[in-house]
PDB file of C-alpha atoms in Angstrom:
ATOM      1  CA  THR A   1       0.000   0.000   0.000  1.00 88.00           C
ATOM      2  CA  ASP A   2       3.028   2.313   0.129  1.00 96.00           C
ATOM      3  CA  ASN A   3       3.978   4.703  -2.671  1.00 96.00           C
ATOM      4  CA  VAL A   4       7.297   4.722  -4.514  1.00 95.00           C
ATOM      5  CA  MET A   5       8.804   7.523  -6.604  1.00 94.00           C
ATOM      6  CA  THR A   6      12.251   7.921  -8.081  1.00 91.00           C
ATOM      7  CA  GLY A   7      14.289   9.854 -10.607  1.00 86.00           C
ATOM      8  CA  TYR A   8      15.113   8.890 -14.153  1.00 79.00           C
ATOM      9  CA  ARG A   9      17.128   5.810 -13.138  1.00 77.00           C
ATOM     10  CA  ASP A  10      13.885   3.976 -12.626  1.00 81.00           C
ATOM     11  CA  HIS A  11      13.956   0.788 -14.669  1.00 83.00           C
ATOM     12  CA  VAL A  12      14.248  -1.725 -11.828  1.00 87.00           C
ATOM     13  CA  HIS A  13      11.928  -0.013  -9.341  1.00 87.00           C
ATOM     14  CA  PRO A  14       8.640  -0.880 -11.068  1.00 89.00           C
ATOM     15  CA  LEU A  15       9.759  -4.490 -11.522  1.00 91.00           C
ATOM     16  CA  ILE A  16      10.422  -4.794  -7.790  1.00 89.00           C
ATOM     17  CA  ARG A  17       6.919  -3.438  -7.168  1.00 90.00           C
ATOM     18  CA  GLY A  18       5.418  -6.158  -9.396  1.00 91.00           C
ATOM     19  CA  ALA A  19       5.128  -4.410 -12.753  1.00 92.00           C
ATOM     20  CA  ASP A  20       4.805  -6.448 -15.930  1.00 94.00           C
ATOM     21  CA  ALA A  21       8.223  -6.726 -17.623  1.00 94.00           C
ATOM     22  CA  GLY A  22       6.611  -6.911 -21.089  1.00 95.00           C
ATOM     23  CA  MET A  23       4.703  -3.677 -20.572  1.00 93.00           C
ATOM     24  CA  LEU A  24       7.839  -2.059 -19.175  1.00 92.00           C
ATOM     25  CA  MET A  25       9.888  -3.045 -22.225  1.00 93.00           C
ATOM     26  CA  ALA A  26       7.074  -1.909 -24.515  1.00 95.00           C
ATOM     27  CA  GLU A  27       7.218   1.501 -22.838  1.00 91.00           C
ATOM     28  CA  LEU A  28      10.987   1.675 -23.289  1.00 90.00           C
ATOM     29  CA  PHE A  29      10.550   0.969 -27.002  1.00 94.00           C
ATOM     30  CA  GLY A  30       7.763   3.525 -27.419  1.00 93.00           C
ATOM     31  CA  ARG A  31       5.022   0.981 -28.079  1.00 95.00           C
ATOM     32  CA  ALA A  32       1.346   1.581 -27.426  1.00 96.00           C
ATOM     33  CA  THR A  33       1.226  -1.516 -25.190  1.00 95.00           C
ATOM     34  CA  GLY A  34       3.549   0.188 -22.655  1.00 93.00           C
ATOM     35  CA  TYR A  35       2.517   1.635 -19.305  1.00 89.00           C
ATOM     36  CA  SER A  36       2.107   5.127 -20.719  1.00 88.00           C
ATOM     37  CA  LYS A  37       1.152   4.008 -24.222  1.00 91.00           C
ATOM     38  CA  GLY A  38       4.788   4.443 -25.263  1.00 90.00           C
ATOM     39  CA  LYS A  39       4.783   8.176 -24.552  1.00 89.00           C
ATOM     40  CA  GLY A  40       6.654   8.154 -21.227  1.00 84.00           C
ATOM     41  CA  GLY A  41       9.679   6.224 -22.362  1.00 82.00           C
ATOM     42  CA  SER A  42      12.660   5.471 -20.186  1.00 80.00           C
ATOM     43  CA  MET A  43      12.463   8.448 -17.851  1.00 80.00           C
ATOM     44  CA  HIS A  44       8.744   8.486 -17.092  1.00 83.00           C
ATOM     45  CA  LEU A  45       7.659   5.011 -16.066  1.00 85.00           C
ATOM     46  CA  PHE A  46       4.388   4.957 -14.151  1.00 85.00           C
ATOM     47  CA  ASP A  47       2.378   2.005 -12.782  1.00 88.00           C
ATOM     48  CA  VAL A  48      -0.587   3.056 -10.654  1.00 89.00           C
ATOM     49  CA  GLU A  49      -1.690  -0.527  -9.945  1.00 91.00           C
ATOM     50  CA  HIS A  50       1.612  -1.244  -8.180  1.00 91.00           C
ATOM     51  CA  ARG A  51       1.821   2.232  -6.622  1.00 93.00           C
ATOM     52  CA  PHE A  52       4.905   3.201  -8.574  1.00 90.00           C
ATOM     53  CA  PHE A  53       4.436   6.858  -9.382  1.00 90.00           C
ATOM     54  CA  GLY A  54       7.198   7.463 -11.752  1.00 82.00           C
ATOM     55  CA  GLY A  55      10.625   8.417 -12.525  1.00 82.00           C
ATOM     56  CA  TYR A  56      11.143  12.044 -13.364  1.00 80.00           C
ATOM     57  CA  GLY A  57      13.472  13.557 -15.937  1.00 78.00           C
ATOM     58  CA  ILE A  58      13.789  16.837 -14.015  1.00 84.00           C
ATOM     59  CA  VAL A  59      16.573  16.486 -11.460  1.00 87.00           C
ATOM     60  CA  GLY A  60      14.940  16.389  -8.027  1.00 90.00           C
ATOM     61  CA  GLY A  61      11.425  16.847  -9.424  1.00 91.00           C
ATOM     62  CA  GLN A  62      10.141  13.876  -7.441  1.00 95.00           C
ATOM     63  CA  ILE A  63      11.228  15.286  -4.058  1.00 96.00           C
ATOM     64  CA  PRO A  64       8.356  17.764  -3.524  1.00 97.00           C
ATOM     65  CA  LEU A  65       5.887  15.448  -5.284  1.00 96.00           C
ATOM     66  CA  ALA A  66       6.655  12.721  -2.746  1.00 97.00           C
ATOM     67  CA  ALA A  67       5.905  15.134   0.087  1.00 98.00           C
ATOM     68  CA  GLY A  68       2.594  15.927  -1.609  1.00 97.00           C
ATOM     69  CA  MET A  69       1.699  12.236  -1.781  1.00 97.00           C
ATOM     70  CA  ALA A  70       2.656  11.834   1.878  1.00 98.00           C
ATOM     71  CA  PHE A  71       0.524  14.852   2.786  1.00 98.00           C
ATOM     72  CA  ALA A  72      -2.448  13.314   0.956  1.00 97.00           C
ATOM     73  CA  ALA A  73      -2.015  10.023   2.835  1.00 97.00           C
ATOM     74  CA  LYS A  74      -1.817  11.822   6.174  1.00 97.00           C
ATOM     75  CA  TYR A  75      -4.838  13.981   5.324  1.00 97.00           C
ATOM     76  CA  ARG A  76      -6.861  10.860   4.493  1.00 97.00           C
ATOM     77  CA  ASN A  77      -5.686   9.089   7.683  1.00 96.00           C
ATOM     78  CA  GLU A  78      -4.130   6.291   5.626  1.00 95.00           C
ATOM     79  CA  ASN A  79      -1.354   4.157   7.058  1.00 94.00           C
ATOM     80  CA  THR A  80       0.659   4.750   3.895  1.00 96.00           C
ATOM     81  CA  ILE A  81       4.189   6.028   3.545  1.00 97.00           C
ATOM     82  CA  THR A  82       5.885   7.373   0.445  1.00 98.00           C
ATOM     83  CA  VAL A  83       9.429   6.333  -0.406  1.00 97.00           C
ATOM     84  CA  CYS A  84      11.308   8.672  -2.719  1.00 96.00           C
ATOM     85  CA  SER A  85      14.784   8.032  -4.069  1.00 94.00           C
ATOM     86  CA  PHE A  86      17.071  10.521  -5.772  1.00 93.00           C
ATOM     87  CA  GLY A  87      20.725  10.974  -6.597  1.00 90.00           C
ATOM     88  CA  ASP A  88      23.221  13.101  -4.729  1.00 88.00           C
ATOM     89  CA  ALA A  89      23.203  15.830  -7.393  1.00 87.00           C
ATOM     90  CA  ALA A  90      19.496  16.462  -6.699  1.00 89.00           C
ATOM     91  CA  ALA A  91      20.427  17.400  -3.130  1.00 89.00           C
ATOM     92  CA  ASN A  92      21.556  20.809  -4.393  1.00 88.00           C
ATOM     93  CA  GLN A  93      18.115  21.690  -5.766  1.00 87.00           C
ATOM     94  CA  GLY A  94      16.301  24.408  -3.842  1.00 89.00           C
ATOM     95  CA  ALA A  95      13.104  22.357  -3.811  1.00 93.00           C
ATOM     96  CA  LEU A  96      14.802  19.796  -1.564  1.00 94.00           C
ATOM     97  CA  HIS A  97      15.309  22.336   1.211  1.00 93.00           C
ATOM     98  CA  GLU A  98      11.791  23.731   0.999  1.00 95.00           C
ATOM     99  CA  THR A  99      10.391  20.201   0.992  1.00 97.00           C
ATOM    100  CA  PHE A 100      12.496  18.962   3.922  1.00 97.00           C
ATOM    101  CA  ASN A 101      11.368  21.961   5.967  1.00 96.00           C
ATOM    102  CA  MET A 102       7.670  21.377   5.216  1.00 97.00           C
ATOM    103  CA  ALA A 103       7.865  17.591   5.582  1.00 98.00           C
ATOM    104  CA  THR A 104       9.404  17.891   9.029  1.00 97.00           C
ATOM    105  CA  LYS A 105       7.125  20.705  10.182  1.00 97.00           C
ATOM    106  CA  TRP A 106       4.035  18.737   9.114  1.00 98.00           C
ATOM    107  CA  ARG A 107       5.480  15.346  10.207  1.00 98.00           C
ATOM    108  CA  LEU A 108       4.774  13.791   6.835  1.00 98.00           C
ATOM    109  CA  PRO A 109       5.094  10.017   6.338  1.00 98.00           C
ATOM    110  CA  VAL A 110       7.843  10.165   3.713  1.00 98.00           C
ATOM    111  CA  ILE A 111      11.238   8.491   3.443  1.00 98.00           C
ATOM    112  CA  TYR A 112      13.901   9.969   1.199  1.00 97.00           C
ATOM    113  CA  VAL A 113      16.614   7.626  -0.050  1.00 96.00           C
ATOM    114  CA  VAL A 114      19.707   9.258  -1.494  1.00 94.00           C
ATOM    115  CA  GLU A 115      21.587   7.064  -3.932  1.00 89.00           C
ATOM    116  CA  ASN A 116      24.922   8.783  -3.384  1.00 86.00           C
ATOM    117  CA  ASN A 117      27.588   7.748  -5.860  1.00 80.00           C
ATOM    118  CA  ARG A 118      29.459  10.990  -5.122  1.00 75.00           C
ATOM    119  CA  TYR A 119      29.241  12.223  -8.710  1.00 69.00           C
ATOM    120  CA  GLY A 120      26.673  14.339 -10.547  1.00 72.00           C
ATOM    121  CA  MET A 121      27.189  14.307 -14.327  1.00 73.00           C
ATOM    122  CA  GLY A 122      30.871  13.490 -13.816  1.00 78.00           C
ATOM    123  CA  THR A 123      31.545  16.196 -11.217  1.00 77.00           C
ATOM    124  CA  ASP A 124      32.701  15.172  -7.759  1.00 79.00           C
ATOM    125  CA  PHE A 125      29.901  16.154  -5.382  1.00 77.00           C
ATOM    126  CA  SER A 126      32.325  17.701  -2.866  1.00 79.00           C
ATOM    127  CA  ARG A 127      33.418  20.220  -5.542  1.00 81.00           C
ATOM    128  CA  VAL A 128      29.920  21.703  -5.832  1.00 77.00           C
ATOM    129  CA  SER A 129      28.607  21.356  -2.293  1.00 82.00           C
ATOM    130  CA  ALA A 130      29.643  23.217   0.836  1.00 83.00           C
ATOM    131  CA  GLU A 131      28.315  20.291   2.923  1.00 82.00           C
ATOM    132  CA  PRO A 132      28.764  17.009   1.046  1.00 81.00           C
ATOM    133  CA  SER A 133      27.017  14.941   3.746  1.00 86.00           C
ATOM    134  CA  ILE A 134      23.370  14.930   2.698  1.00 90.00           C
ATOM    135  CA  SER A 135      22.339  13.225   5.933  1.00 90.00           C
ATOM    136  CA  LYS A 136      23.782  16.180   7.881  1.00 91.00           C
ATOM    137  CA  ARG A 137      21.660  18.538   5.810  1.00 89.00           C
ATOM    138  CA  ALA A 138      18.527  16.583   6.755  1.00 93.00           C
ATOM    139  CA  GLN A 139      19.480  16.896  10.421  1.00 91.00           C
ATOM    140  CA  SER A 140      19.474  20.677  10.072  1.00 92.00           C
ATOM    141  CA  TYR A 141      15.712  20.360   9.484  1.00 94.00           C
ATOM    142  CA  ARG A 142      15.410  18.045  12.506  1.00 95.00           C
ATOM    143  CA  MET A 143      14.708  15.183  10.140  1.00 97.00           C
ATOM    144  CA  ARG A 144      15.848  11.734  11.171  1.00 97.00           C
ATOM    145  CA  SER A 145      18.724  10.701   8.948  1.00 96.00           C
ATOM    146  CA  GLU A 146      20.934   7.660   8.590  1.00 94.00           C
ATOM    147  CA  GLU A 147      23.945   6.808   6.481  1.00 92.00           C
ATOM    148  CA  GLY A 148      24.570   3.299   5.240  1.00 89.00           C
ATOM    149  CA  ASP A 149      26.668   1.237   2.877  1.00 91.00           C
ATOM    150  CA  GLY A 150      24.437   0.933  -0.173  1.00 90.00           C
ATOM    151  CA  MET A 151      26.497  -2.020  -1.373  1.00 92.00           C
ATOM    152  CA  ASN A 152      25.532  -4.147   1.644  1.00 94.00           C
ATOM    153  CA  VAL A 153      21.946  -5.275   1.104  1.00 92.00           C
ATOM    154  CA  LEU A 154      21.538  -6.698   4.618  1.00 95.00           C
ATOM    155  CA  LYS A 155      22.639  -3.503   6.342  1.00 93.00           C
ATOM    156  CA  VAL A 156      20.422  -1.433   4.042  1.00 93.00           C
ATOM    157  CA  TYR A 157      17.509  -3.717   4.918  1.00 94.00           C
ATOM    158  CA  GLU A 158      18.130  -3.322   8.667  1.00 95.00           C
ATOM    159  CA  LYS A 159      18.354   0.475   8.480  1.00 95.00           C
ATOM    160  CA  SER A 160      15.381   0.672   6.117  1.00 95.00           C
ATOM    161  CA  LYS A 161      13.187  -1.476   8.332  1.00 96.00           C
ATOM    162  CA  ALA A 162      13.947   0.670  11.375  1.00 97.00           C
ATOM    163  CA  ILE A 163      13.239   3.860   9.417  1.00 97.00           C
ATOM    164  CA  VAL A 164       9.989   2.502   7.944  1.00 97.00           C
ATOM    165  CA  ASP A 165       8.747   1.505  11.401  1.00 97.00           C
ATOM    166  CA  TRP A 166       9.677   4.921  12.799  1.00 97.00           C
ATOM    167  CA  VAL A 167       7.948   6.865   9.999  1.00 98.00           C
ATOM    168  CA  ARG A 168       4.872   4.611  10.036  1.00 96.00           C
ATOM    169  CA  ALA A 169       4.548   5.290  13.786  1.00 97.00           C
ATOM    170  CA  GLY A 170       3.818   8.942  12.955  1.00 96.00           C
ATOM    171  CA  ASN A 171       7.196  10.456  13.809  1.00 97.00           C
ATOM    172  CA  GLY A 172       7.583  12.347  10.555  1.00 97.00           C
ATOM    173  CA  PRO A 173       9.991  12.071   7.624  1.00 98.00           C
ATOM    174  CA  ALA A 174      13.393  10.412   7.434  1.00 98.00           C
ATOM    175  CA  LEU A 175      16.338  10.244   5.078  1.00 97.00           C
ATOM    176  CA  LEU A 176      18.641   7.327   4.285  1.00 96.00           C
ATOM    177  CA  GLU A 177      21.880   8.148   2.478  1.00 94.00           C
ATOM    178  CA  ALA A 178      23.352   5.078   0.809  1.00 92.00           C
TER     179      ALA A 178
END
């Protein structure tokens, strides 16, 4: 029942949620039998049935949208959380800061997962960011944040489970930097 959103590196996410691989491939090849009738393509996969609400071609575009989905779930008194992943380069978008502030103030049920490979379009993240630790930025908004080794699936699972339980208990948003 939870919602998932991500950026344009979204090919595996819908499959994990249960999407049909044939429809996914049809979308990638621009065929009418794809999820968005072939019009969304690689960067805009969308599968409402499996609560996968897209990848977005605009860097960081999914960050405020995920807060909006979380707000809707809270408003409707649903026990639903929204999980939103993005890359480290999106952490320098102004919308992230506005969203983190609102999400914390309104205690929204949203989890942000930063896929930090330390490079945005070939530029070392530390060269363009005064504070390269994205989890520290989240803390400045009093948002729970964790760092983890994204290459260790068991440790990611343990941290994720703890964060999901915490957010679902009504404590507000959280961030996991992997």
